Amino acid sequence: MKSIIAIISAICLFATSTLAFAPTTQRAIVSPITRSIATTPTAASSTSLSVFGKRKTEAQKAEEAERVAQFWAGEWVCKDCGYIYNRGECAGMYFEEQGPGFRCPQCSGPRRRYAKKVGDRVGTTLDGGDGPILLFSFGGLIATIAFGVWAVENL
């Protein structure tokens, strides 16, 4: 009796798991030969998505063009690993819009390690680069050594 219940429950589990991943909306199929789009008939969906939104007015287009003109039109390149910043992979944000906590998706390098690429040349950003970090690191090292010498002599 236990084996019959186990077999019935296995069949029910298999049937529900295969139906859970079955498509319920129409799918577009692009023919590689004719480049035409055909749809496969499937069950109708109750949801309606407005994927492309409303058309933009001329004022909205001009405002967007003005906003885009504020940003660097070239490429930003990570100096550590050579990753080229791609807006599509980074939430559609321009590089200049990224906050100070932004990291390279490939090597986790900080934002300051990115540089503008002009043709085949790579420049540097204007945020100071590694100079201030190295200066304060060596200053801290010297201060630590001086404190250690003072502590040995006076304590």
PDB file of N, CA, C and O in Angstrom, residues 9-82:
ATOM      1  N   SER A   9       2.109   9.738  -5.623  1.00  0.00           N
ATOM      2  CA  SER A   9       2.641  11.048  -5.247  1.00  0.00           C
ATOM      3  C   SER A   9       3.797  11.457  -6.162  1.00  0.00           C
ATOM      4  O   SER A   9       3.944  12.638  -6.501  1.00  0.00           O
ATOM      5  N   ALA A  10       4.610  10.510  -6.610  1.00  0.00           N
ATOM      6  CA  ALA A  10       5.704  10.820  -7.540  1.00  0.00           C
ATOM      7  C   ALA A  10       5.151  11.288  -8.879  1.00  0.00           C
ATOM      8  O   ALA A  10       5.673  12.232  -9.487  1.00  0.00           O
ATOM      9  N   ILE A  11       4.086  10.639  -9.365  1.00  0.00           N
ATOM     10  CA  ILE A  11       3.471  11.034 -10.637  1.00  0.00           C
ATOM     11  C   ILE A  11       2.885  12.438 -10.522  1.00  0.00           C
ATOM     12  O   ILE A  11       3.046  13.274 -11.410  1.00  0.00           O
ATOM     13  N   CYS A  12       2.183  12.717  -9.417  1.00  0.00           N
ATOM     14  CA  CYS A  12       1.607  14.055  -9.206  1.00  0.00           C
ATOM     15  C   CYS A  12       2.701  15.118  -9.125  1.00  0.00           C
ATOM     16  O   CYS A  12       2.575  16.203  -9.700  1.00  0.00           O
ATOM     17  N   LEU A  13       3.774  14.801  -8.436  1.00  0.00           N
ATOM     18  CA  LEU A  13       4.876  15.756  -8.305  1.00  0.00           C
ATOM     19  C   LEU A  13       5.510  16.028  -9.663  1.00  0.00           C
ATOM     20  O   LEU A  13       5.809  17.171 -10.010  1.00  0.00           O
ATOM     21  N   PHE A  14       5.730  14.994 -10.459  1.00  0.00           N
ATOM     22  CA  PHE A  14       6.311  15.147 -11.789  1.00  0.00           C
ATOM     23  C   PHE A  14       5.399  15.966 -12.693  1.00  0.00           C
ATOM     24  O   PHE A  14       5.853  16.855 -13.410  1.00  0.00           O
ATOM     25  N   ALA A  15       4.106  15.710 -12.658  1.00  0.00           N
ATOM     26  CA  ALA A  15       3.158  16.427 -13.516  1.00  0.00           C
ATOM     27  C   ALA A  15       3.096  17.901 -13.147  1.00  0.00           C
ATOM     28  O   ALA A  15       3.078  18.772 -14.024  1.00  0.00           O
ATOM     29  N   THR A  16       3.091  18.231 -11.869  1.00  0.00           N
ATOM     30  CA  THR A  16       3.024  19.641 -11.473  1.00  0.00           C
ATOM     31  C   THR A  16       4.320  20.369 -11.751  1.00  0.00           C
ATOM     32  O   THR A  16       4.320  21.543 -12.096  1.00  0.00           O
ATOM     33  N   SER A  17       5.451  19.694 -11.621  1.00  0.00           N
ATOM     34  CA  SER A  17       6.716  20.373 -11.873  1.00  0.00           C
ATOM     35  C   SER A  17       6.907  20.664 -13.353  1.00  0.00           C
ATOM     36  O   SER A  17       7.496  21.673 -13.719  1.00  0.00           O
ATOM     37  N   THR A  18       6.415  19.798 -14.240  1.00  0.00           N
ATOM     38  CA  THR A  18       6.561  20.074 -15.671  1.00  0.00           C
ATOM     39  C   THR A  18       5.581  21.141 -16.125  1.00  0.00           C
ATOM     40  O   THR A  18       5.891  21.926 -17.020  1.00  0.00           O
ATOM     41  N   LEU A  19       4.412  21.229 -15.522  1.00  0.00           N
ATOM     42  CA  LEU A  19       3.452  22.257 -15.897  1.00  0.00           C
ATOM     43  C   LEU A  19       3.837  23.624 -15.339  1.00  0.00           C
ATOM     44  O   LEU A  19       3.426  24.652 -15.873  1.00  0.00           O
ATOM     45  N   ALA A  20       4.616  23.655 -14.300  1.00  0.00           N
ATOM     46  CA  ALA A  20       5.005  24.926 -13.692  1.00  0.00           C
ATOM     47  C   ALA A  20       5.897  25.745 -14.615  1.00  0.00           C
ATOM     48  O   ALA A  20       5.905  26.967 -14.557  1.00  0.00           O
ATOM     49  N   PHE A  21       6.632  25.102 -15.497  1.00  0.00           N
ATOM     50  CA  PHE A  21       7.554  25.812 -16.371  1.00  0.00           C
ATOM     51  C   PHE A  21       7.059  25.896 -17.804  1.00  0.00           C
ATOM     52  O   PHE A  21       7.803  26.278 -18.698  1.00  0.00           O
ATOM     53  N   ALA A  22       5.819  25.561 -18.047  1.00  0.00           N
ATOM     54  CA  ALA A  22       5.261  25.638 -19.393  1.00  0.00           C
ATOM     55  C   ALA A  22       4.920  27.091 -19.721  1.00  0.00           C
ATOM     56  O   ALA A  22       4.419  27.818 -18.876  1.00  0.00           O
ATOM     57  N   PRO A  23       5.223  27.565 -20.951  1.00  0.00           N
ATOM     58  CA  PRO A  23       4.920  28.957 -21.303  1.00  0.00           C
ATOM     59  C   PRO A  23       3.411  29.175 -21.409  1.00  0.00           C
ATOM     60  O   PRO A  23       2.687  28.329 -21.906  1.00  0.00           O
ATOM     61  N   THR A  24       2.956  30.344 -20.938  1.00  0.00           N
ATOM     62  CA  THR A  24       1.535  30.664 -21.004  1.00  0.00           C
ATOM     63  C   THR A  24       1.272  31.883 -21.877  1.00  0.00           C
ATOM     64  O   THR A  24       0.143  32.285 -22.042  1.00  0.00           O
ATOM     65  N   THR A  25       2.315  32.513 -22.416  1.00  0.00           N
ATOM     66  CA  THR A  25       2.135  33.671 -23.278  1.00  0.00           C
ATOM     67  C   THR A  25       2.666  33.354 -24.667  1.00  0.00           C
ATOM     68  O   THR A  25       3.374  32.371 -24.870  1.00  0.00           O
ATOM     69  N   GLN A  26       2.342  34.221 -25.616  1.00  0.00           N
ATOM     70  CA  GLN A  26       2.830  34.002 -26.974  1.00  0.00           C
ATOM     71  C   GLN A  26       4.319  34.309 -27.026  1.00  0.00           C
ATOM     72  O   GLN A  26       4.795  35.226 -26.388  1.00  0.00           O
ATOM     73  N   ARG A  27       4.996  33.544 -27.821  1.00  0.00           N
ATOM     74  CA  ARG A  27       6.428  33.740 -28.000  1.00  0.00           C
ATOM     75  C   ARG A  27       6.693  34.079 -29.453  1.00  0.00           C
ATOM     76  O   ARG A  27       6.122  33.477 -30.354  1.00  0.00           O
ATOM     77  N   ALA A  28       7.585  35.040 -29.660  1.00  0.00           N
ATOM     78  CA  ALA A  28       7.938  35.424 -31.020  1.00  0.00           C
ATOM     79  C   ALA A  28       9.093  34.564 -31.496  1.00  0.00           C
ATOM     80  O   ALA A  28      10.051  34.324 -30.772  1.00  0.00           O
ATOM     81  N   ILE A  29       8.997  34.091 -32.712  1.00  0.00           N
ATOM     82  CA  ILE A  29      10.046  33.286 -33.310  1.00  0.00           C
ATOM     83  C   ILE A  29      10.529  34.011 -34.559  1.00  0.00           C
ATOM     84  O   ILE A  29       9.746  34.337 -35.443  1.00  0.00           O
ATOM     85  N   VAL A  30      11.830  34.302 -34.621  1.00  0.00           N
ATOM     86  CA  VAL A  30      12.390  34.989 -35.779  1.00  0.00           C
ATOM     87  C   VAL A  30      13.019  33.946 -36.683  1.00  0.00           C
ATOM     88  O   VAL A  30      13.894  33.191 -36.282  1.00  0.00           O
ATOM     89  N   SER A  31      12.563  33.913 -37.910  1.00  0.00           N
ATOM     90  CA  SER A  31      13.106  32.977 -38.878  1.00  0.00           C
ATOM     91  C   SER A  31      14.436  33.528 -39.390  1.00  0.00           C
ATOM     92  O   SER A  31      14.486  34.646 -39.903  1.00  0.00           O
ATOM     93  N   PRO A  32      15.541  32.763 -39.284  1.00  0.00           N
ATOM     94  CA  PRO A  32      16.830  33.282 -39.724  1.00  0.00           C
ATOM     95  C   PRO A  32      16.920  33.459 -41.238  1.00  0.00           C
ATOM     96  O   PRO A  32      17.726  34.230 -41.721  1.00  0.00           O
ATOM     97  N   ILE A  33      16.099  32.768 -41.976  1.00  0.00           N
ATOM     98  CA  ILE A  33      16.174  32.848 -43.438  1.00  0.00           C
ATOM     99  C   ILE A  33      15.412  34.074 -43.944  1.00  0.00           C
ATOM    100  O   ILE A  33      15.937  34.875 -44.706  1.00  0.00           O
ATOM    101  N   THR A  34      14.186  34.250 -43.502  1.00  0.00           N
ATOM    102  CA  THR A  34      13.365  35.348 -44.010  1.00  0.00           C
ATOM    103  C   THR A  34      13.380  36.563 -43.101  1.00  0.00           C
ATOM    104  O   THR A  34      12.895  37.617 -43.490  1.00  0.00           O
ATOM    105  N   ARG A  35      13.912  36.471 -41.921  1.00  0.00           N
ATOM    106  CA  ARG A  35      13.949  37.545 -40.933  1.00  0.00           C
ATOM    107  C   ARG A  35      12.553  38.081 -40.608  1.00  0.00           C
ATOM    108  O   ARG A  35      12.362  39.240 -40.327  1.00  0.00           O
ATOM    109  N   SER A  36      11.570  37.228 -40.685  1.00  0.00           N
ATOM    110  CA  SER A  36      10.217  37.636 -40.338  1.00  0.00           C
ATOM    111  C   SER A  36       9.867  37.060 -38.972  1.00  0.00           C
ATOM    112  O   SER A  36      10.425  36.065 -38.537  1.00  0.00           O
ATOM    113  N   ILE A  37       8.920  37.711 -38.319  1.00  0.00           N
ATOM    114  CA  ILE A  37       8.529  37.296 -36.978  1.00  0.00           C
ATOM    115  C   ILE A  37       7.207  36.550 -37.057  1.00  0.00           C
ATOM    116  O   ILE A  37       6.247  37.019 -37.644  1.00  0.00           O
ATOM    117  N   ALA A  38       7.196  35.376 -36.465  1.00  0.00           N
ATOM    118  CA  ALA A  38       5.971  34.581 -36.388  1.00  0.00           C
ATOM    119  C   ALA A  38       5.700  34.295 -34.924  1.00  0.00           C
ATOM    120  O   ALA A  38       6.613  34.172 -34.123  1.00  0.00           O
ATOM    121  N   THR A  39       4.447  34.206 -34.573  1.00  0.00           N
ATOM    122  CA  THR A  39       4.109  33.907 -33.183  1.00  0.00           C
ATOM    123  C   THR A  39       3.537  32.511 -33.093  1.00  0.00           C
ATOM    124  O   THR A  39       2.857  32.042 -34.001  1.00  0.00           O
ATOM    125  N   THR A  40       3.856  31.892 -31.991  1.00  0.00           N
ATOM    126  CA  THR A  40       3.321  30.555 -31.769  1.00  0.00           C
ATOM    127  C   THR A  40       2.068  30.683 -30.928  1.00  0.00           C
ATOM    128  O   THR A  40       2.058  31.414 -29.937  1.00  0.00           O
ATOM    129  N   PRO A  41       1.012  30.010 -31.282  1.00  0.00           N
ATOM    130  CA  PRO A  41      -0.220  30.137 -30.495  1.00  0.00           C
ATOM    131  C   PRO A  41      -0.093  29.375 -29.177  1.00  0.00           C
ATOM    132  O   PRO A  41       0.264  28.224 -29.143  1.00  0.00           O
ATOM    133  N   THR A  42      -0.342  30.083 -28.112  1.00  0.00           N
ATOM    134  CA  THR A  42      -0.384  29.473 -26.784  1.00  0.00           C
ATOM    135  C   THR A  42      -1.548  30.103 -26.031  1.00  0.00           C
ATOM    136  O   THR A  42      -2.261  30.947 -26.562  1.00  0.00           O
ATOM    137  N   ALA A  43      -1.695  29.735 -24.805  1.00  0.00           N
ATOM    138  CA  ALA A  43      -2.800  30.254 -24.003  1.00  0.00           C
ATOM    139  C   ALA A  43      -2.665  31.760 -23.814  1.00  0.00           C
ATOM    140  O   ALA A  43      -1.566  32.279 -23.662  1.00  0.00           O
ATOM    141  N   ALA A  44      -3.766  32.485 -23.809  1.00  0.00           N
ATOM    142  CA  ALA A  44      -3.749  33.933 -23.656  1.00  0.00           C
ATOM    143  C   ALA A  44      -3.394  34.313 -22.229  1.00  0.00           C
ATOM    144  O   ALA A  44      -3.750  33.625 -21.280  1.00  0.00           O
ATOM    145  N   SER A  45      -2.703  35.422 -22.089  1.00  0.00           N
ATOM    146  CA  SER A  45      -2.300  35.910 -20.777  1.00  0.00           C
ATOM    147  C   SER A  45      -3.264  36.994 -20.324  1.00  0.00           C
ATOM    148  O   SER A  45      -3.767  37.768 -21.122  1.00  0.00           O
ATOM    149  N   SER A  46      -3.492  37.077 -19.016  1.00  0.00           N
ATOM    150  CA  SER A  46      -4.407  38.079 -18.493  1.00  0.00           C
ATOM    151  C   SER A  46      -3.708  39.402 -18.224  1.00  0.00           C
ATOM    152  O   SER A  46      -4.358  40.398 -17.960  1.00  0.00           O
ATOM    153  N   THR A  47      -2.367  39.427 -18.263  1.00  0.00           N
ATOM    154  CA  THR A  47      -1.646  40.667 -17.998  1.00  0.00           C
ATOM    155  C   THR A  47      -1.315  41.362 -19.302  1.00  0.00           C
ATOM    156  O   THR A  47      -1.120  40.733 -20.336  1.00  0.00           O
ATOM    157  N   SER A  48      -1.234  42.665 -19.252  1.00  0.00           N
ATOM    158  CA  SER A  48      -0.892  43.470 -20.418  1.00  0.00           C
ATOM    159  C   SER A  48       0.238  44.396 -20.025  1.00  0.00           C
ATOM    160  O   SER A  48       0.079  45.239 -19.144  1.00  0.00           O
ATOM    161  N   LEU A  49       1.387  44.244 -20.673  1.00  0.00           N
ATOM    162  CA  LEU A  49       2.538  45.066 -20.351  1.00  0.00           C
ATOM    163  C   LEU A  49       2.739  46.123 -21.433  1.00  0.00           C
ATOM    164  O   LEU A  49       2.709  45.819 -22.621  1.00  0.00           O
ATOM    165  N   SER A  50       2.937  47.344 -21.014  1.00  0.00           N
ATOM    166  CA  SER A  50       3.255  48.421 -21.941  1.00  0.00           C
ATOM    167  C   SER A  50       4.772  48.558 -21.926  1.00  0.00           C
ATOM    168  O   SER A  50       5.328  49.336 -21.163  1.00  0.00           O
ATOM    169  N   VAL A  51       5.446  47.807 -22.768  1.00  0.00           N
ATOM    170  CA  VAL A  51       6.889  47.691 -22.721  1.00  0.00           C
ATOM    171  C   VAL A  51       7.578  48.981 -23.145  1.00  0.00           C
ATOM    172  O   VAL A  51       8.529  49.430 -22.540  1.00  0.00           O
ATOM    173  N   PHE A  52       7.099  49.625 -24.180  1.00  0.00           N
ATOM    174  CA  PHE A  52       7.809  50.755 -24.743  1.00  0.00           C
ATOM    175  C   PHE A  52       7.337  52.101 -24.205  1.00  0.00           C
ATOM    176  O   PHE A  52       7.971  53.105 -24.426  1.00  0.00           O
ATOM    177  N   GLY A  53       6.227  52.175 -23.512  1.00  0.00           N
ATOM    178  CA  GLY A  53       5.747  53.417 -22.927  1.00  0.00           C
ATOM    179  C   GLY A  53       5.144  54.348 -23.959  1.00  0.00           C
ATOM    180  O   GLY A  53       4.827  53.972 -25.082  1.00  0.00           O
ATOM    181  N   LYS A  54       4.999  55.616 -23.564  1.00  0.00           N
ATOM    182  CA  LYS A  54       4.395  56.615 -24.441  1.00  0.00           C
ATOM    183  C   LYS A  54       5.468  57.288 -25.283  1.00  0.00           C
ATOM    184  O   LYS A  54       6.627  57.332 -24.914  1.00  0.00           O
ATOM    185  N   ARG A  55       5.045  57.864 -26.402  1.00  0.00           N
ATOM    186  CA  ARG A  55       5.986  58.596 -27.239  1.00  0.00           C
ATOM    187  C   ARG A  55       6.415  59.879 -26.547  1.00  0.00           C
ATOM    188  O   ARG A  55       5.638  60.518 -25.864  1.00  0.00           O
ATOM    189  N   LYS A  56       7.656  60.267 -26.776  1.00  0.00           N
ATOM    190  CA  LYS A  56       8.172  61.475 -26.156  1.00  0.00           C
ATOM    191  C   LYS A  56       7.805  62.686 -27.003  1.00  0.00           C
ATOM    192  O   LYS A  56       7.811  62.628 -28.233  1.00  0.00           O
ATOM    193  N   THR A  57       7.533  63.793 -26.316  1.00  0.00           N
ATOM    194  CA  THR A  57       7.258  65.035 -27.020  1.00  0.00           C
ATOM    195  C   THR A  57       8.589  65.649 -27.450  1.00  0.00           C
ATOM    196  O   THR A  57       9.658  65.229 -27.006  1.00  0.00           O
ATOM    197  N   GLU A  58       8.520  66.667 -28.279  1.00  0.00           N
ATOM    198  CA  GLU A  58       9.747  67.335 -28.735  1.00  0.00           C
ATOM    199  C   GLU A  58      10.482  67.977 -27.561  1.00  0.00           C
ATOM    200  O   GLU A  58      11.709  67.980 -27.527  1.00  0.00           O
ATOM    201  N   ALA A  59       9.734  68.515 -26.602  1.00  0.00           N
ATOM    202  CA  ALA A  59      10.367  69.129 -25.432  1.00  0.00           C
ATOM    203  C   ALA A  59      11.110  68.081 -24.607  1.00  0.00           C
ATOM    204  O   ALA A  59      12.224  68.323 -24.129  1.00  0.00           O
ATOM    205  N   GLN A  60      10.525  66.892 -24.447  1.00  0.00           N
ATOM    206  CA  GLN A  60      11.186  65.820 -23.704  1.00  0.00           C
ATOM    207  C   GLN A  60      12.432  65.334 -24.437  1.00  0.00           C
ATOM    208  O   GLN A  60      13.452  65.054 -23.825  1.00  0.00           O
ATOM    209  N   LYS A  61      12.345  65.257 -25.775  1.00  0.00           N
ATOM    210  CA  LYS A  61      13.517  64.835 -26.555  1.00  0.00           C
ATOM    211  C   LYS A  61      14.638  65.859 -26.439  1.00  0.00           C
ATOM    212  O   LYS A  61      15.809  65.496 -26.303  1.00  0.00           O
ATOM    213  N   ALA A  62      14.289  67.159 -26.499  1.00  0.00           N
ATOM    214  CA  ALA A  62      15.302  68.207 -26.374  1.00  0.00           C
ATOM    215  C   ALA A  62      15.931  68.193 -24.988  1.00  0.00           C
ATOM    216  O   ALA A  62      17.151  68.356 -24.838  1.00  0.00           O
ATOM    217  N   GLU A  63      15.113  67.971 -23.953  1.00  0.00           N
ATOM    218  CA  GLU A  63      15.626  67.908 -22.585  1.00  0.00           C
ATOM    219  C   GLU A  63      16.566  66.727 -22.407  1.00  0.00           C
ATOM    220  O   GLU A  63      17.619  66.837 -21.770  1.00  0.00           O
ATOM    221  N   GLU A  64      16.217  65.590 -22.981  1.00  0.00           N
ATOM    222  CA  GLU A  64      17.077  64.409 -22.884  1.00  0.00           C
ATOM    223  C   GLU A  64      18.381  64.615 -23.651  1.00  0.00           C
ATOM    224  O   GLU A  64      19.446  64.221 -23.193  1.00  0.00           O
ATOM    225  N   ALA A  65      18.308  65.262 -24.834  1.00  0.00           N
ATOM    226  CA  ALA A  65      19.519  65.529 -25.612  1.00  0.00           C
ATOM    227  C   ALA A  65      20.443  66.483 -24.854  1.00  0.00           C
ATOM    228  O   ALA A  65      21.668  66.318 -24.880  1.00  0.00           O
ATOM    229  N   GLU A  66      19.869  67.460 -24.161  1.00  0.00           N
ATOM    230  CA  GLU A  66      20.663  68.391 -23.364  1.00  0.00           C
ATOM    231  C   GLU A  66      21.327  67.666 -22.199  1.00  0.00           C
ATOM    232  O   GLU A  66      22.480  67.918 -21.874  1.00  0.00           O
ATOM    233  N   ARG A  67      20.608  66.738 -21.583  1.00  0.00           N
ATOM    234  CA  ARG A  67      21.156  65.959 -20.471  1.00  0.00           C
ATOM    235  C   ARG A  67      22.285  65.055 -20.947  1.00  0.00           C
ATOM    236  O   ARG A  67      23.315  64.931 -20.289  1.00  0.00           O
ATOM    237  N   VAL A  68      22.101  64.421 -22.098  1.00  0.00           N
ATOM    238  CA  VAL A  68      23.118  63.517 -22.636  1.00  0.00           C
ATOM    239  C   VAL A  68      24.381  64.288 -23.004  1.00  0.00           C
ATOM    240  O   VAL A  68      25.497  63.782 -22.872  1.00  0.00           O
ATOM    241  N   ALA A  69      24.225  65.539 -23.438  1.00  0.00           N
ATOM    242  CA  ALA A  69      25.380  66.352 -23.840  1.00  0.00           C
ATOM    243  C   ALA A  69      26.291  66.662 -22.661  1.00  0.00           C
ATOM    244  O   ALA A  69      27.448  67.027 -22.855  1.00  0.00           O
ATOM    245  N   GLN A  70      25.808  66.523 -21.434  1.00  0.00           N
ATOM    246  CA  GLN A  70      26.616  66.806 -20.251  1.00  0.00           C
ATOM    247  C   GLN A  70      27.649  65.713 -19.978  1.00  0.00           C
ATOM    248  O   GLN A  70      28.608  65.941 -19.256  1.00  0.00           O
ATOM    249  N   PHE A  71      27.451  64.531 -20.526  1.00  0.00           N
ATOM    250  CA  PHE A  71      28.298  63.389 -20.197  1.00  0.00           C
ATOM    251  C   PHE A  71      29.303  63.113 -21.309  1.00  0.00           C
ATOM    252  O   PHE A  71      29.107  63.461 -22.454  1.00  0.00           O
ATOM    253  N   TRP A  72      30.367  62.425 -20.945  1.00  0.00           N
ATOM    254  CA  TRP A  72      31.430  62.039 -21.863  1.00  0.00           C
ATOM    255  C   TRP A  72      30.873  61.084 -22.903  1.00  0.00           C
ATOM    256  O   TRP A  72      30.258  60.076 -22.578  1.00  0.00           O
ATOM    257  N   ALA A  73      31.082  61.421 -24.178  1.00  0.00           N
ATOM    258  CA  ALA A  73      30.536  60.601 -25.256  1.00  0.00           C
ATOM    259  C   ALA A  73      31.415  59.395 -25.568  1.00  0.00           C
ATOM    260  O   ALA A  73      30.966  58.445 -26.201  1.00  0.00           O
ATOM    261  N   GLY A  74      32.674  59.425 -25.124  1.00  0.00           N
ATOM    262  CA  GLY A  74      33.583  58.314 -25.391  1.00  0.00           C
ATOM    263  C   GLY A  74      33.423  57.186 -24.397  1.00  0.00           C
ATOM    264  O   GLY A  74      32.421  57.082 -23.691  1.00  0.00           O
ATOM    265  N   GLU A  75      34.435  56.343 -24.324  1.00  0.00           N
ATOM    266  CA  GLU A  75      34.385  55.178 -23.445  1.00  0.00           C
ATOM    267  C   GLU A  75      35.189  55.433 -22.183  1.00  0.00           C
ATOM    268  O   GLU A  75      36.189  56.144 -22.188  1.00  0.00           O
ATOM    269  N   TRP A  76      34.751  54.831 -21.096  1.00  0.00           N
ATOM    270  CA  TRP A  76      35.485  54.806 -19.837  1.00  0.00           C
ATOM    271  C   TRP A  76      36.091  53.421 -19.688  1.00  0.00           C
ATOM    272  O   TRP A  76      35.410  52.427 -19.855  1.00  0.00           O
ATOM    273  N   VAL A  77      37.381  53.358 -19.359  1.00  0.00           N
ATOM    274  CA  VAL A  77      38.098  52.087 -19.290  1.00  0.00           C
ATOM    275  C   VAL A  77      38.709  51.922 -17.902  1.00  0.00           C
ATOM    276  O   VAL A  77      39.296  52.857 -17.356  1.00  0.00           O
ATOM    277  N   CYS A  78      38.563  50.738 -17.331  1.00  0.00           N
ATOM    278  CA  CYS A  78      39.205  50.421 -16.055  1.00  0.00           C
ATOM    279  C   CYS A  78      40.697  50.232 -16.318  1.00  0.00           C
ATOM    280  O   CYS A  78      41.089  49.410 -17.155  1.00  0.00           O
ATOM    281  N   LYS A  79      41.531  50.992 -15.604  1.00  0.00           N
ATOM    282  CA  LYS A  79      42.971  50.900 -15.831  1.00  0.00           C
ATOM    283  C   LYS A  79      43.574  49.625 -15.259  1.00  0.00           C
ATOM    284  O   LYS A  79      44.675  49.245 -15.623  1.00  0.00           O
ATOM    285  N   ASP A  80      42.865  48.961 -14.363  1.00  0.00           N
ATOM    286  CA  ASP A  80      43.391  47.735 -13.765  1.00  0.00           C
ATOM    287  C   ASP A  80      43.203  46.524 -14.674  1.00  0.00           C
ATOM    288  O   ASP A  80      44.106  45.720 -14.849  1.00  0.00           O
ATOM    289  N   CYS A  81      41.989  46.385 -15.230  1.00  0.00           N
ATOM    290  CA  CYS A  81      41.703  45.160 -15.981  1.00  0.00           C
ATOM    291  C   CYS A  81      41.316  45.411 -17.442  1.00  0.00           C
ATOM    292  O   CYS A  81      41.192  44.475 -18.217  1.00  0.00           O
ATOM    293  N   GLY A  82      41.080  46.677 -17.837  1.00  0.00           N
ATOM    294  CA  GLY A  82      40.738  46.977 -19.218  1.00  0.00           C
ATOM    295  C   GLY A  82      39.251  46.883 -19.522  1.00  0.00           C
ATOM    296  O   GLY A  82      38.846  46.984 -20.678  1.00  0.00           O
TER     297      GLY A  82
END
